[in-house]
PDB file of C-alpha atoms in Angstrom:
ATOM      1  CA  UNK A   1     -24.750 -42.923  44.985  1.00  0.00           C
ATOM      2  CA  UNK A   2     -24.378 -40.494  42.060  1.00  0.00           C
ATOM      3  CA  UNK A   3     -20.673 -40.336  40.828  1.00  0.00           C
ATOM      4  CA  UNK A   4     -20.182 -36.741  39.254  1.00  0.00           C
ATOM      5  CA  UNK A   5     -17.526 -36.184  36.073  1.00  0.00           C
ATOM      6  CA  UNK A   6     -17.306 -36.215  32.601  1.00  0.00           C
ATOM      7  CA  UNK A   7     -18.550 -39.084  30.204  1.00  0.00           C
ATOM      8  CA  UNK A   8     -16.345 -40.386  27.648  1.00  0.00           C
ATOM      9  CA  UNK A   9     -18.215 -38.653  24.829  1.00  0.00           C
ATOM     10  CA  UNK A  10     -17.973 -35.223  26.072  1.00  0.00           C
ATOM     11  CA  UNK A  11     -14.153 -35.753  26.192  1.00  0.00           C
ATOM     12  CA  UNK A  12     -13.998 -36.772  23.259  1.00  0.00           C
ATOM     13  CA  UNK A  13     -15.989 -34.174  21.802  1.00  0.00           C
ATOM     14  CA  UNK A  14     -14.025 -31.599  23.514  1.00  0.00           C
ATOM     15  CA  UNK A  15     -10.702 -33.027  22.464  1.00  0.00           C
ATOM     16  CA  UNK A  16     -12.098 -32.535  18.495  1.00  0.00           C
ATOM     17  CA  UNK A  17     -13.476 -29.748  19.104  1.00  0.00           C
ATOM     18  CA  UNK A  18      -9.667 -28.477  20.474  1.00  0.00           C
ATOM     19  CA  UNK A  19      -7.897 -30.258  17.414  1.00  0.00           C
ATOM     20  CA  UNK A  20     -10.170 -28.321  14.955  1.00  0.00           C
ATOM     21  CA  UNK A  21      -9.681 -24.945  16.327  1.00  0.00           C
ATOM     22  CA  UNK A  22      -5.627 -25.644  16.717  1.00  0.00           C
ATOM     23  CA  UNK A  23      -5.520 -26.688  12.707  1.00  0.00           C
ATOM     24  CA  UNK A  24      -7.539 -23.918  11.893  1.00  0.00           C
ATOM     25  CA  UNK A  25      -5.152 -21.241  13.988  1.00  0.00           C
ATOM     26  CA  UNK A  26      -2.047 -22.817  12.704  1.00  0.00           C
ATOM     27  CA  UNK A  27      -2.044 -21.979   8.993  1.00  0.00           C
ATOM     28  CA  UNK A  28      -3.284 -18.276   9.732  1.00  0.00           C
ATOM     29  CA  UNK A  29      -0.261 -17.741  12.313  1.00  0.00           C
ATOM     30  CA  UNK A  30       2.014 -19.171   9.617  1.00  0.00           C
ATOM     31  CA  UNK A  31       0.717 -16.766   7.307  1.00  0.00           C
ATOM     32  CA  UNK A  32       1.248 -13.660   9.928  1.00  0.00           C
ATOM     33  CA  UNK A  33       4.243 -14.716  10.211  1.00  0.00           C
ATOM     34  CA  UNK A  34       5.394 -14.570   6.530  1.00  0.00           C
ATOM     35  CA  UNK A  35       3.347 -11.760   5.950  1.00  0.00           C
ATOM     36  CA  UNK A  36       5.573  -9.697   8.790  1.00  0.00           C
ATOM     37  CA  UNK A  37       8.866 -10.889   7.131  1.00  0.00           C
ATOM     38  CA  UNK A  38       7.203  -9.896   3.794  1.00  0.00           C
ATOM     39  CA  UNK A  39       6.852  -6.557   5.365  1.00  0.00           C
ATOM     40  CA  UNK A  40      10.195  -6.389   6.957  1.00  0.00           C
ATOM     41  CA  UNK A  41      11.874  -7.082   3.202  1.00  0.00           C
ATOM     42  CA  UNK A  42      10.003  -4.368   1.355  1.00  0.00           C
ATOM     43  CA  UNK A  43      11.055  -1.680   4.268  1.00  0.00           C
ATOM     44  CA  UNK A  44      14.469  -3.363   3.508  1.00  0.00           C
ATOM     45  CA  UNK A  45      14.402  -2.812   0.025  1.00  0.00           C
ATOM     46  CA  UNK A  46      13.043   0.433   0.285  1.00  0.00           C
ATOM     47  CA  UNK A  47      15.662   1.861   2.335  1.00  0.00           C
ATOM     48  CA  UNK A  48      18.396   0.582   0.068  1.00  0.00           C
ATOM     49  CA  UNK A  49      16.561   1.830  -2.655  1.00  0.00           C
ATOM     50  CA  UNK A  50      16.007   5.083  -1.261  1.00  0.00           C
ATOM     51  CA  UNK A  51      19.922   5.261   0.028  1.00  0.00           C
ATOM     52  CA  UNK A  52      21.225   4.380  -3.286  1.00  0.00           C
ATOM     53  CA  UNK A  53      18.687   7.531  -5.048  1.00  0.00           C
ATOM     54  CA  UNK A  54      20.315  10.063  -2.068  1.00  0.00           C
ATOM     55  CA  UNK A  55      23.588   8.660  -3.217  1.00  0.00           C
ATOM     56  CA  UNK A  56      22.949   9.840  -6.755  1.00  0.00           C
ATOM     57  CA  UNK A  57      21.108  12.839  -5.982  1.00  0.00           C
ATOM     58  CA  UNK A  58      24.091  14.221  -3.910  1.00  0.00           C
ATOM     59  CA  UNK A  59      26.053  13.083  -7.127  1.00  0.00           C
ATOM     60  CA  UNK A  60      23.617  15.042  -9.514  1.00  0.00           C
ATOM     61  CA  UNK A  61      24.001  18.059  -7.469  1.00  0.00           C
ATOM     62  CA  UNK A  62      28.066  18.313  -7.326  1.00  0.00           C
ATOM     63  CA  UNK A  63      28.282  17.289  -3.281  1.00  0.00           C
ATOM     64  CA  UNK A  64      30.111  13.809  -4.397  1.00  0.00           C
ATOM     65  CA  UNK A  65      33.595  13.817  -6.496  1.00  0.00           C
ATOM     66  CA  UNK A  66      34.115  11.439  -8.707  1.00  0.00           C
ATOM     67  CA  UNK A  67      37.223   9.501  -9.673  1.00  0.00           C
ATOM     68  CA  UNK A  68      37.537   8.989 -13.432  1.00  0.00           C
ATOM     69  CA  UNK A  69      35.535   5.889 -14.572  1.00  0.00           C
ATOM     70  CA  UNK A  70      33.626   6.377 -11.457  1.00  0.00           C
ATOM     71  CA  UNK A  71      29.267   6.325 -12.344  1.00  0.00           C
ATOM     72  CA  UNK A  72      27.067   7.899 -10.427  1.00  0.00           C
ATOM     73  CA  UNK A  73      26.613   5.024  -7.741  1.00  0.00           C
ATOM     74  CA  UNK A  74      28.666   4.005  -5.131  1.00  0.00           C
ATOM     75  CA  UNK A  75      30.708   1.257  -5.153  1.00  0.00           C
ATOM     76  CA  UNK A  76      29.397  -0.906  -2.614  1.00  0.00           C
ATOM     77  CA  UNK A  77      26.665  -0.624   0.240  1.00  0.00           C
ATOM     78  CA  UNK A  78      28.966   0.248   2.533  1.00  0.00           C
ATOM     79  CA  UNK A  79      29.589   3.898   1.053  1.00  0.00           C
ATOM     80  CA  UNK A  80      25.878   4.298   1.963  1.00  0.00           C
ATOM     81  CA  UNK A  81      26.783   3.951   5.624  1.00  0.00           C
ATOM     82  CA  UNK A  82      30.178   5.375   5.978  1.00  0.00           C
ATOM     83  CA  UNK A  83      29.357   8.153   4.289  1.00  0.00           C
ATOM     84  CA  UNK A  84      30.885  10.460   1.726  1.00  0.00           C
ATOM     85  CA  UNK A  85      32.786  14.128   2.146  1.00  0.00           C
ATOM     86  CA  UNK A  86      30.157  16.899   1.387  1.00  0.00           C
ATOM     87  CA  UNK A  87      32.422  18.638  -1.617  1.00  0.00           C
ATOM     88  CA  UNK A  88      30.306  21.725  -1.109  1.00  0.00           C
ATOM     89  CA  UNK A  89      30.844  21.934   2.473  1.00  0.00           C
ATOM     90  CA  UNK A  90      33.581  24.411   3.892  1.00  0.00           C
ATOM     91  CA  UNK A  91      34.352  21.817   6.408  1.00  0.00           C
ATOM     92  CA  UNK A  92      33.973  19.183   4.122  1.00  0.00           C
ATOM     93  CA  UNK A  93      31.372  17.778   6.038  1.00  0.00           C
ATOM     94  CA  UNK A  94      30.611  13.886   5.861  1.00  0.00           C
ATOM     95  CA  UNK A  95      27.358  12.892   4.650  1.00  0.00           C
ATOM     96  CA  UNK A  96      25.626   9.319   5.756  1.00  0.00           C
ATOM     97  CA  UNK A  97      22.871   7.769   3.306  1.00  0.00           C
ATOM     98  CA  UNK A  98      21.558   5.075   5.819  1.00  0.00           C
ATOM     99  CA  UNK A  99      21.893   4.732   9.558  1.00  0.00           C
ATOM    100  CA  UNK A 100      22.616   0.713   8.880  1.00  0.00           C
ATOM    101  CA  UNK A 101      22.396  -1.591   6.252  1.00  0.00           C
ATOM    102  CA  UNK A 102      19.046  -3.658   6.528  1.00  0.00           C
ATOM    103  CA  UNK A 103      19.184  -7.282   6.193  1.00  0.00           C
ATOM    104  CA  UNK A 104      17.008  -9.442   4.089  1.00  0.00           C
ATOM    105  CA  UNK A 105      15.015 -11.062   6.723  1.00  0.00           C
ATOM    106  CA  UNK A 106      14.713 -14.514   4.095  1.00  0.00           C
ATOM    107  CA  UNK A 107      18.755 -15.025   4.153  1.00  0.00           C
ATOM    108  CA  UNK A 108      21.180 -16.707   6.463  1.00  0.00           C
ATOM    109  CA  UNK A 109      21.548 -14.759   9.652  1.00  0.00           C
ATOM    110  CA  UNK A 110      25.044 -15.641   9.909  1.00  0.00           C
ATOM    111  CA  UNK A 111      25.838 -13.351   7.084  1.00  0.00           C
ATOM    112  CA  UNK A 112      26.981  -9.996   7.093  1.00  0.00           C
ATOM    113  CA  UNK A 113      23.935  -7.389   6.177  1.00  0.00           C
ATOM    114  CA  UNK A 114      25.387  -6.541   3.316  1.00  0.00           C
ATOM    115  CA  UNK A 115      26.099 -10.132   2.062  1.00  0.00           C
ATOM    116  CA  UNK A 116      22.471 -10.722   2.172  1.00  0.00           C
ATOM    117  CA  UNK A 117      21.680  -8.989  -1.259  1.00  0.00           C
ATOM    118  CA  UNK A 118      22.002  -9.563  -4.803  1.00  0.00           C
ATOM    119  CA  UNK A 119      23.632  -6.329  -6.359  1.00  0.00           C
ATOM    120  CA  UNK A 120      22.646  -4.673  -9.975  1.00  0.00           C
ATOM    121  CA  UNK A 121      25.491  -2.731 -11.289  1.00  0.00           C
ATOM    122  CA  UNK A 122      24.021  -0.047 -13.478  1.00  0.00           C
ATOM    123  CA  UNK A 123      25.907  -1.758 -16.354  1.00  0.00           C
ATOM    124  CA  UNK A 124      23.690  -4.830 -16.107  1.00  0.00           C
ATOM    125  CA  UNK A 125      20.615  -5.229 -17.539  1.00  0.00           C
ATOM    126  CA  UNK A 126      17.449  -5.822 -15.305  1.00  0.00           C
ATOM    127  CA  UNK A 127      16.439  -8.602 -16.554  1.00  0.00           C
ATOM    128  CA  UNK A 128      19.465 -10.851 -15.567  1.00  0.00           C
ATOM    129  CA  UNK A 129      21.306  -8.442 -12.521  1.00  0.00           C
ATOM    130  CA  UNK A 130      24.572  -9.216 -12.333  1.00  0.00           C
ATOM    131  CA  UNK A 131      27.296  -7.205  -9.637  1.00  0.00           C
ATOM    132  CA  UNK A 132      29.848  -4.937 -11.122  1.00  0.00           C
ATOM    133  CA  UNK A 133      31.921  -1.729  -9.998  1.00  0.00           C
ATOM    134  CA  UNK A 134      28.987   0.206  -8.751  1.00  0.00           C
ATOM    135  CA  UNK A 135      25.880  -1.029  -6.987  1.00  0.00           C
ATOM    136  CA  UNK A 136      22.308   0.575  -9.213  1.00  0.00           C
ATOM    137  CA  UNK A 137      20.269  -1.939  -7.286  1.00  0.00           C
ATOM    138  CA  UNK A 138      19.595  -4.397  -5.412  1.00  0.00           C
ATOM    139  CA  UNK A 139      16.818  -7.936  -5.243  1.00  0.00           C
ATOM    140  CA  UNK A 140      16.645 -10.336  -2.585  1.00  0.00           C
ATOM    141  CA  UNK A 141      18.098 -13.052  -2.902  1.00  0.00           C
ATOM    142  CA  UNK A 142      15.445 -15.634  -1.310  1.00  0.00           C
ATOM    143  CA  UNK A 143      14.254 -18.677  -3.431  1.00  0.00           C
ATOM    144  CA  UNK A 144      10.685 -18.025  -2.662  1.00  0.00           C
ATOM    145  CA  UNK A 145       7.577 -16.917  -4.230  1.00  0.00           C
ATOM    146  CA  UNK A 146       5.784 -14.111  -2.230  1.00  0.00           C
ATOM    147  CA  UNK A 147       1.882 -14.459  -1.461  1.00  0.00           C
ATOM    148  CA  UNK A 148       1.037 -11.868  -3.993  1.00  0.00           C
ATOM    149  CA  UNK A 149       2.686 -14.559  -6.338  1.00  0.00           C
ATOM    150  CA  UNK A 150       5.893 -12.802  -7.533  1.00  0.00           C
ATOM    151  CA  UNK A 151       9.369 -14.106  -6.722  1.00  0.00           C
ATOM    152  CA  UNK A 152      10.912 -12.115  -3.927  1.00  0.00           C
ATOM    153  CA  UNK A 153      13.678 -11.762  -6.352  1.00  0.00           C
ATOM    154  CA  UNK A 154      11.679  -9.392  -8.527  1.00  0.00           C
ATOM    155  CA  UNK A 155      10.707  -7.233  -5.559  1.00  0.00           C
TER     156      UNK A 155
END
């Protein structure tokens, strides 16, 4: 009578073979996964970046009036998305720098987009940021160190 099935050694050997292939895959999916919020936070902080240089531009070019003591920045993020009367326009058009502010994909999802930056003021030095009546820039404010070895702070 010949009894068919596996032998304990080929389980075993299988069930090693399954543990080294899971703690292989584990550490590179970890490291997609970072890499993907990595990505998400520089689009993030381009966008702002490239809202808050619109902002100034329509400044530069007369489109924006400014209140005395006013710089060339907005005041908060929010101008960015509200939007601004076009002083050039006839109509006096409103002009939007972003759609939405992006969040910072490291920080608290509870928190309001716009919560989940440090803000520059152009008043502050870059080297220690600090907020003040206009917004310049702005930094993550995750504790981490990216994989390219910079704090996402400095981004």
């Amino acid at each position: 009578m010949r009894v068919r099935g596996f032998t304990l050694i080929e389980l075993l050997v299988t069930l090693a073979l399954i543990g080294l292939v899971a703690s292989i895959a584990l550490p590179v999916a970890e490291l997609t996964t970072l890499r993907l919020r990595e990505g998400e936070l520089r689009s993030a902080l381009r966008q702002i970046r490239e809202g808050l240089d619109a902002y100034k531009q329509a400044v530069d070019e007369g489109r924006v009036i400014l209140r005395a003591g006013d710089s060339s920045y907005p005041r908060s993020l929010n101008v960015l998305v509200e939007g601004i009367e076009d002083a050039r326009s006839p109509t006096r058009a409103r002009i939007n720098f972003l759609r939405r502010i992006p969040r910072d994909p490291f920080a608290d999802p509870t928190l309001k987009p716009e919560d989940t930056w440090g803000k520059r003021s152009y008043q502050s030095p870059p080297d220690r940021p600090r907020p003040g009546d206009d917004v310049y820039d702005v930094y993550s404010l995750a504790p981490g160190t990216g994989i390219n070895g910079v704090l996402y702070r400095e981004w």
